[in-house]
Coordinates of C-alpha atoms in Angstrom, one line a residue:
M1 CA 24.5 13.5 23.0
H2 CA 23.4 12.3 19.6
D3 CA 26.0 11.9 16.8
T4 CA 25.4 14.5 14.0
G5 CA 28.4 13.7 11.9
Y6 CA 30.2 10.8 10.3
P7 CA 31.8 8.4 12.9
T8 CA 35.2 7.1 12.2
G9 CA 35.3 4.0 14.5
D10 CA 36.4 0.8 12.7
N11 CA 33.4 -1.1 14.0
W12 CA 30.8 1.5 13.5
L13 CA 29.7 0.4 10.0
K14 CA 29.6 -3.3 10.9
E15 CA 27.7 -2.7 14.2
R16 CA 25.3 -0.2 12.7
L17 CA 24.6 -2.4 9.6
A18 CA 23.9 -5.4 11.8
R19 CA 21.6 -3.2 13.9
H20 CA 19.7 -1.9 10.8
L21 CA 19.4 -5.3 9.3
S22 CA 18.0 -6.7 12.6
E23 CA 15.6 -3.8 13.0
V24 CA 14.4 -3.8 9.4
L25 CA 13.6 -7.5 9.6
R26 CA 12.1 -7.2 13.1
L27 CA 9.9 -4.3 12.1
S28 CA 9.1 -5.3 8.6
W29 CA 7.9 -8.9 9.0
P30 CA 4.7 -8.0 11.0
V31 CA 4.0 -5.1 8.6
I32 CA 4.6 -7.5 5.7
V33 CA 2.2 -10.0 7.2
A34 CA -0.4 -7.2 7.8
R35 CA 0.0 -5.9 4.3
F36 CA -0.2 -9.4 2.9
G37 CA -3.4 -9.7 5.0
V38 CA -4.8 -6.7 3.1
M39 CA -3.8 -8.3 -0.2
F40 CA -4.8 -11.7 0.9
M41 CA -8.4 -10.4 1.4
A42 CA -8.3 -9.2 -2.2
L43 CA -6.7 -12.5 -3.3
V44 CA -9.5 -14.4 -1.6
D45 CA -12.1 -12.2 -3.2
T46 CA -10.5 -12.6 -6.6
I47 CA -10.1 -16.4 -6.3
M48 CA -13.6 -17.1 -4.9
V49 CA -15.3 -14.8 -7.4
G50 CA -13.1 -16.1 -10.3
H51 CA -14.1 -19.7 -9.6
Y52 CA -17.8 -18.5 -9.3
S53 CA -17.8 -16.8 -12.7
T54 CA -15.2 -15.2 -15.1
T55 CA -17.8 -12.5 -15.8
E56 CA -18.2 -11.7 -12.1
L57 CA -14.4 -11.5 -11.8
A58 CA -14.4 -8.9 -14.6
Y59 CA -17.1 -7.0 -12.7
L60 CA -15.0 -7.1 -9.5
S61 CA -11.9 -6.1 -11.3
I62 CA -13.4 -3.1 -13.1
G63 CA -15.1 -2.0 -9.9
L64 CA -11.8 -2.0 -8.1
T65 CA -10.1 0.0 -10.9
P66 CA -11.6 3.4 -10.0
F67 CA -12.0 2.5 -6.3
M68 CA -8.3 1.9 -5.6
P69 CA -7.0 5.4 -6.6
V70 CA -9.6 6.9 -4.3
F71 CA -8.6 4.7 -1.4
L72 CA -4.8 5.0 -2.0
I73 CA -4.9 8.8 -2.4
L74 CA -6.8 9.0 1.0
L75 CA -4.2 6.6 2.4
G76 CA -1.5 9.0 1.3
L77 CA -3.1 11.9 3.1
V78 CA -2.6 10.2 6.4
M79 CA 1.0 9.0 5.6
G80 CA 2.3 11.8 7.8
T81 CA 1.2 9.7 10.8
V82 CA 4.0 7.2 10.5
V83 CA 6.6 9.8 9.5
M84 CA 5.9 12.1 12.4
A85 CA 5.3 9.4 14.9
S86 CA 8.6 7.7 14.2
A87 CA 10.5 11.0 14.3
A88 CA 8.9 11.9 17.7
F89 CA 9.8 8.4 18.9
G90 CA 13.4 8.8 17.8
A91 CA 13.5 12.1 19.7
E92 CA 11.9 10.3 22.7
D93 CA 9.0 12.7 22.7
F94 CA 6.4 10.0 23.5
K95 CA 3.5 12.4 24.2
E96 CA 3.9 13.8 20.8
C97 CA 3.6 10.3 19.3
G98 CA 0.1 10.1 20.9
A99 CA -0.7 13.6 19.7
V100 CA 0.2 12.6 16.1
L101 CA -2.4 9.8 16.3
R102 CA -5.1 11.9 18.0
R103 CA -4.8 14.5 15.2
S104 CA -5.0 11.8 12.6
M105 CA -8.1 10.1 13.8
P106 CA -10.8 12.7 13.0
Y107 CA -8.9 13.6 9.9
S108 CA -9.1 10.0 8.8
I109 CA -12.9 9.8 9.4
Y110 CA -13.6 12.9 7.3
L111 CA -11.4 11.6 4.5
G112 CA -13.2 8.3 4.6
L113 CA -16.6 9.9 4.4
F114 CA -15.4 12.0 1.4
G115 CA -14.3 8.7 -0.3
C116 CA -17.6 7.2 0.5
V117 CA -19.3 10.0 -1.4
V118 CA -17.0 9.7 -4.4
S119 CA -17.8 6.0 -4.5
L120 CA -21.4 6.8 -5.2
F121 CA -20.4 7.8 -8.7
G122 CA -18.7 4.6 -9.8
N123 CA -21.1 4.0 -12.7
E124 CA -20.6 7.5 -14.1
I125 CA -16.8 7.3 -13.7
L126 CA -16.6 4.0 -15.6
L127 CA -18.9 5.2 -18.4
A128 CA -16.8 8.3 -18.8
A129 CA -13.7 6.1 -19.0
G130 CA -15.2 4.3 -22.0
Q131 CA -16.4 1.1 -20.4
S132 CA -19.4 -0.7 -21.6
A133 CA -22.8 0.0 -20.0
D134 CA -22.8 -3.5 -18.5
L135 CA -19.3 -3.3 -17.0
A136 CA -20.0 0.2 -15.7
A137 CA -23.3 -0.7 -14.0
H138 CA -21.9 -3.7 -12.2
G139 CA -18.5 -2.2 -11.5
G140 CA -20.2 1.0 -10.1
K141 CA -22.2 -1.1 -7.7
I142 CA -19.0 -2.8 -6.5
M143 CA -17.3 0.6 -6.0
F144 CA -20.3 1.8 -4.0
L145 CA -20.3 -1.2 -1.7
L146 CA -16.5 -1.0 -1.1
G147 CA -16.9 2.7 -0.3
L148 CA -19.2 1.9 2.6
G149 CA -16.1 0.6 4.4
L150 CA -13.8 3.5 3.7
P151 CA -14.4 5.6 6.9
A152 CA -13.6 2.6 9.0
Y153 CA -10.6 1.6 7.0
M154 CA -9.0 5.0 7.1
V155 CA -9.1 4.9 10.9
T156 CA -7.5 1.5 10.8
V157 CA -4.7 2.8 8.5
S158 CA -4.0 5.7 10.8
C159 CA -3.9 3.4 13.9
S160 CA -1.6 1.0 12.1
F161 CA 0.8 3.8 11.0
F162 CA 1.0 5.0 14.6
L163 CA 1.8 1.5 15.9
E164 CA 4.5 1.1 13.2
G165 CA 5.9 4.5 14.1
I166 CA 6.4 3.5 17.8
K167 CA 7.9 0.1 16.7
R168 CA 4.9 -1.9 17.7
P169 CA 3.4 -3.3 14.5
K170 CA 2.3 -6.8 15.8
P171 CA -1.2 -5.9 17.1
A172 CA -2.3 -4.6 13.8
M173 CA -0.9 -7.8 12.2
V174 CA -2.9 -10.0 14.5
A175 CA -6.1 -8.1 13.9
M176 CA -5.6 -8.4 10.1
L177 CA -5.0 -12.1 10.3
I178 CA -8.3 -12.6 12.2
A179 CA -10.0 -10.3 9.8
N180 CA -8.9 -12.6 6.9
V181 CA -10.5 -15.6 8.5
V182 CA -13.8 -13.7 8.9
N183 CA -13.5 -12.5 5.3
V184 CA -13.2 -16.1 4.0
G185 CA -16.3 -17.2 5.9
L186 CA -18.4 -14.2 4.7
N187 CA -17.2 -14.7 1.1
W188 CA -18.3 -18.3 1.3
M189 CA -21.7 -17.3 2.4
L190 CA -22.3 -14.3 0.2
V191 CA -20.4 -15.1 -3.0
Y192 CA -21.7 -18.7 -3.4
G193 CA -24.9 -18.4 -1.3
H194 CA -24.7 -20.6 1.8
F195 CA -26.6 -20.5 5.1
G196 CA -29.7 -19.2 3.4
F197 CA -28.0 -16.2 1.7
D198 CA -28.5 -15.6 -2.1
A199 CA -25.4 -16.1 -4.3
L200 CA -24.3 -12.5 -4.9
G201 CA -21.1 -13.1 -6.8
A202 CA -18.9 -10.0 -6.9
E203 CA -21.3 -7.9 -5.0
G204 CA -21.3 -10.4 -2.1
S205 CA -17.5 -10.2 -2.0
A206 CA -17.7 -6.4 -1.8
I207 CA -20.2 -6.5 1.0
A208 CA -18.0 -9.0 3.0
T209 CA -15.0 -6.6 2.6
A210 CA -16.9 -3.6 3.9
V211 CA -18.2 -5.5 6.9
V212 CA -14.7 -6.9 7.8
R213 CA -13.2 -3.4 7.6
W214 CA -15.6 -2.1 10.2
L215 CA -14.9 -5.0 12.5
L216 CA -11.1 -4.5 12.0
T217 CA -11.3 -0.8 12.9
I218 CA -13.2 -1.6 16.2
S219 CA -10.5 -4.1 17.3
V220 CA -7.5 -1.9 16.5
V221 CA -9.0 1.2 18.2
V222 CA -9.9 -0.7 21.3
Y223 CA -6.4 -2.1 21.5
I224 CA -4.7 1.3 21.3
W225 CA -7.2 2.9 23.8
M226 CA -6.5 0.1 26.3
M227 CA -2.7 -0.1 25.9
S228 CA -1.0 -0.5 29.3
D229 CA 1.3 2.4 28.5
H230 CA -1.4 4.7 27.1
E231 CA -0.5 7.4 29.6
K232 CA 3.1 7.4 28.4
F233 CA 2.0 8.2 24.8
G234 CA -0.9 10.5 25.8
I235 CA -3.4 8.3 23.9
R236 CA -6.4 9.7 25.8
V237 CA -5.2 13.3 25.9
A238 CA -6.4 15.9 23.4
P239 CA -3.4 17.3 21.4
Q240 CA -2.5 21.0 22.0
G241 CA -1.8 23.7 19.5
G242 CA -4.7 23.5 17.1
W243 CA -4.5 23.3 13.3
R244 CA -1.1 24.9 12.9
A245 CA 0.6 22.4 15.3
W246 CA 0.5 19.6 12.8
A247 CA 1.1 21.4 9.5
E248 CA 4.2 19.3 8.7
Q249 CA 2.2 16.1 9.3
R250 CA -0.4 17.3 6.8
R251 CA 2.2 18.4 4.3
V252 CA 3.8 15.0 4.3
G253 CA 0.3 13.6 3.7
Y254 CA -0.3 16.0 0.8
S255 CA 2.9 15.0 -0.8
S256 CA 2.2 11.3 -0.3
A257 CA -1.3 11.7 -1.7
A258 CA 0.1 13.4 -4.8
S259 CA 2.8 10.7 -5.2
I260 CA 0.4 7.8 -4.6
G261 CA -2.3 9.5 -6.6
G262 CA -0.2 9.9 -9.7
E263 CA 0.9 6.3 -9.5
T264 CA -2.5 4.8 -8.8
L265 CA -4.3 6.9 -11.3
A266 CA -1.8 5.8 -13.9
F267 CA -2.3 2.1 -13.0
A268 CA -6.1 2.7 -12.9
A269 CA -5.8 3.9 -16.5
L270 CA -3.9 0.7 -17.3
G271 CA -6.8 -1.2 -15.9
M272 CA -9.1 0.8 -18.2
F273 CA -6.8 -0.1 -21.2
A274 CA -7.1 -3.7 -20.2
G275 CA -10.9 -3.4 -20.2
W276 CA -10.7 -2.1 -23.8
L277 CA -8.9 -5.3 -24.7
G278 CA -11.8 -7.6 -23.8
T279 CA -13.0 -9.8 -20.9
I280 CA -10.3 -12.4 -21.1
P281 CA -7.3 -10.0 -21.3
L282 CA -9.0 -8.0 -18.5
A283 CA -9.3 -11.1 -16.3
A284 CA -5.6 -12.1 -17.1
Y285 CA -4.3 -8.6 -16.4
S286 CA -6.3 -8.6 -13.1
I287 CA -4.6 -11.9 -12.1
A288 CA -1.1 -10.7 -13.0
H289 CA -1.7 -7.3 -11.4
N290 CA -2.9 -9.0 -8.2
M291 CA 0.2 -11.2 -8.1
I292 CA 2.6 -8.2 -8.5
S293 CA 0.5 -6.4 -5.9
L294 CA 1.0 -9.3 -3.5
A295 CA 4.8 -9.1 -4.0
F296 CA 4.6 -5.4 -3.5
M297 CA 3.3 -5.9 0.0
V298 CA 6.7 -7.2 1.0
S299 CA 8.3 -4.0 -0.3
L300 CA 5.7 -1.9 1.5
G301 CA 6.6 -3.8 4.7
I302 CA 10.3 -3.2 4.2
G303 CA 9.5 0.4 3.2
S304 CA 7.5 0.9 6.4
A305 CA 10.5 -0.4 8.5
T306 CA 12.8 1.8 6.4
V307 CA 10.8 5.0 7.0
V308 CA 10.8 4.2 10.7
R309 CA 14.5 3.6 10.9
V310 CA 15.3 6.7 8.8
G311 CA 12.8 8.8 10.8
I312 CA 14.3 7.7 14.1
A313 CA 17.8 8.6 12.8
R314 CA 16.4 12.0 11.7
G315 CA 14.8 12.5 15.1
R316 CA 18.2 11.9 16.7
N317 CA 19.8 14.2 14.1
D318 CA 22.2 11.4 13.1
R319 CA 23.0 11.9 9.4
A320 CA 25.3 9.0 8.8
D321 CA 22.9 6.6 10.4
L322 CA 20.0 8.0 8.3
Q323 CA 22.0 7.2 5.1
L324 CA 22.8 3.7 6.2
A325 CA 19.2 3.0 7.2
G326 CA 17.9 4.0 3.7
W327 CA 20.4 2.0 1.7
T328 CA 20.0 -1.0 4.0
G329 CA 16.2 -1.1 3.4
L330 CA 16.9 -1.0 -0.4
G331 CA 19.3 -3.9 -0.1
V332 CA 17.0 -6.0 1.9
N333 CA 14.2 -5.4 -0.6
L334 CA 16.4 -6.5 -3.5
V335 CA 17.1 -9.9 -1.9
F336 CA 13.4 -10.5 -1.1
M337 CA 12.1 -9.4 -4.5
G338 CA 14.8 -11.4 -6.3
L339 CA 13.6 -14.6 -4.5
I340 CA 9.9 -13.9 -5.2
G341 CA 10.7 -13.1 -8.8
V342 CA 12.3 -16.5 -9.4
L343 CA 9.1 -18.1 -8.2
F344 CA 7.1 -16.0 -10.6
I345 CA 9.3 -17.0 -13.5
L346 CA 9.4 -20.7 -12.6
F347 CA 5.7 -21.3 -11.8
P348 CA 3.5 -18.8 -13.8
V349 CA 0.9 -21.5 -14.9
L350 CA 0.5 -22.7 -11.3
F351 CA -0.1 -19.2 -10.0
S352 CA -2.6 -18.5 -12.8
S353 CA -4.5 -21.7 -12.0
I354 CA -5.0 -20.6 -8.4
Y355 CA -7.2 -17.8 -9.6
T356 CA -9.2 -19.4 -12.3
S357 CA -9.9 -22.7 -14.1
D358 CA -10.6 -21.0 -17.4
T359 CA -7.8 -22.2 -19.8
A360 CA -8.1 -19.2 -22.1
V361 CA -7.5 -16.8 -19.2
I362 CA -4.6 -19.0 -17.9
A363 CA -2.9 -19.0 -21.3
V364 CA -2.9 -15.2 -21.3
A365 CA -2.1 -14.7 -17.6
A366 CA 0.9 -17.1 -17.3
P367 CA 3.4 -15.1 -19.5
L368 CA 2.3 -11.9 -17.7
I369 CA 3.1 -13.4 -14.3
A370 CA 6.5 -14.5 -15.5
F371 CA 7.3 -11.0 -16.8
C372 CA 6.2 -9.6 -13.5
G373 CA 9.0 -11.6 -11.9
I374 CA 11.4 -9.1 -13.4
A375 CA 9.3 -6.0 -12.9
I376 CA 8.8 -6.5 -9.1
I377 CA 12.4 -5.8 -8.4
S378 CA 12.4 -2.2 -9.7
D379 CA 8.8 -1.7 -8.5
G380 CA 9.5 -2.8 -5.0
G381 CA 12.8 -0.9 -4.9
Q382 CA 11.2 2.4 -5.8
A383 CA 8.6 1.9 -3.1
V384 CA 11.3 1.5 -0.5
M385 CA 13.2 4.6 -1.7
V386 CA 10.0 6.7 -1.6
N387 CA 9.7 5.8 2.1
A388 CA 13.3 6.5 2.8
L389 CA 13.0 10.0 1.3
R390 CA 9.9 10.7 3.3
G391 CA 11.6 9.6 6.5
A392 CA 14.5 11.8 5.7
G393 CA 12.2 14.8 5.6
S394 CA 11.9 15.2 1.8
I395 CA 8.3 16.3 1.2
W396 CA 7.7 17.0 -2.5
A397 CA 10.6 15.3 -4.4
P398 CA 9.0 11.8 -4.2
A399 CA 5.7 13.1 -5.5
L400 CA 7.4 14.9 -8.4
I401 CA 9.5 11.9 -9.4
Q402 CA 6.7 9.4 -9.2
N403 CA 4.4 11.6 -11.2
I404 CA 7.0 12.0 -13.9
A405 CA 7.7 8.2 -14.1
F406 CA 4.1 7.0 -14.0
M407 CA 1.9 9.7 -15.4
F408 CA 4.2 11.1 -18.0
V409 CA 6.2 8.0 -19.0
M410 CA 4.3 4.8 -18.1
L411 CA 0.8 6.0 -19.2
P412 CA 1.5 7.1 -22.7
L413 CA 4.0 4.3 -23.2
A414 CA 1.4 1.7 -22.1
W415 CA -1.2 3.1 -24.5
W416 CA 1.4 3.0 -27.3
L417 CA 2.5 -0.5 -26.7
A418 CA -0.8 -2.2 -25.7
I419 CA -3.3 -0.4 -27.9
E420 CA -1.5 1.3 -30.7
N421 CA 1.1 -1.5 -31.4
G422 CA -1.2 -4.4 -30.4
R423 CA 1.0 -5.9 -27.7
G424 CA -2.1 -6.3 -25.5
A425 CA -1.8 -6.9 -21.8
M426 CA 2.0 -7.6 -22.1
G427 CA 2.5 -4.1 -23.3
L428 CA 0.9 -2.8 -20.1
F429 CA 3.5 -4.5 -18.0
E430 CA 6.4 -3.6 -20.3
A431 CA 5.5 0.0 -19.7
T432 CA 5.4 -0.6 -16.0
L433 CA 8.9 -2.0 -16.0
V434 CA 10.3 1.1 -17.8
A435 CA 8.5 3.5 -15.4
T436 CA 9.6 1.7 -12.2
L437 CA 13.2 1.6 -13.3
L438 CA 13.1 5.3 -14.0
S439 CA 11.4 6.0 -10.6
L440 CA 13.9 3.9 -8.7
T441 CA 16.9 5.6 -10.3
M442 CA 15.7 9.2 -9.7
L443 CA 14.5 8.4 -6.1
S444 CA 17.9 6.8 -5.3
V445 CA 19.8 9.8 -6.7
R446 CA 17.6 12.2 -4.7
F447 CA 18.0 10.2 -1.5
G448 CA 21.8 10.3 -1.9
Q449 CA 21.7 14.1 -2.3
I450 CA 19.3 14.9 0.6
S451 CA 20.9 12.4 3.1
R452 CA 24.3 14.2 2.7
N453 CA 22.8 17.6 3.5

């Protein structure tokens, strides 16, 4: 029988804390590596395009600005896969784990196709956002090329979420590492023009990314289909119950999409503000934003492990263990983000130089990276607590909190600091710090409330 109350044994807290620390680290490091793999692809693209041309780097950056909200909102819509798979795994309903994946697969394809259609209008989106005709034309082409890989990548995301939910994240990690090697080679050929290819700059990088995402999807799908215990999970069995049977899975996705959508649309607007500041501030903002995004991958990995641990405790109906799982994830994240933040503060010029040799861009980017060393602590913490809340079964509270923090606080504050008061790109990151601190505080309070009920 599973424990549904608060145990009183002297050794319970010590044993359970050790268990959670062990499991969070064991589950999170492959996810962190896989998430780093995603960002490393973007890092390689940014570095290789940046060394090719600062102008091409601006094209790549502005093209990613409207693309990323589309991708991340779609990602949020399939977030229910990991939440429901981990809860089913905790309840030892392994056939339901497979049903969660099978429901998610066609859903992911349809969502990816929708995103592909939206990506056709990158030029119009950028023009409507006030970008110059030149930036809009080139950035729109980048968005279109990246959109070609969305149907495949959404399937990869669903498969990865399923594997994380059943505590088996390593295969997706290995596939992502191999994909990164392929991406470097394709970038070398298409960005700079080797082996008879034309030098395509930012467009070559976008083409390479789309190709790699299709190859990645094929490898992950084949692995899951051929798993030795596919019968245990019902991988090849069509789920029963129709549309209503997975209503909660979709509701989690709707909430996640609203949450991620508000956050990413707000950050996309910050990217637009950076574009208004000029080419050099835009390139510097892009570099610093990429650095904070790399650090954020660690938090996403810890958050993924946290949602699995919390979800498993929820599946067992173990309230005390659910609480401990959430707070343990936050504590682990604090340690990791603190260490990374120190590196950002100590070596901002070195990190800037990795992306570009343009001294004017480095001079603007270095202080931004140093400031990000502080901001990543609250930014990563709020990401972990969002996952803890979702794992605990809270559907709409994370979306409401994050939209308040990012859409209604960060966005107007960033405009006021960066544009109205002339603080430039630094003002954008100062607003980010305020918003993430607010989000972390409200999410933590809400988790404390819901985990006691």
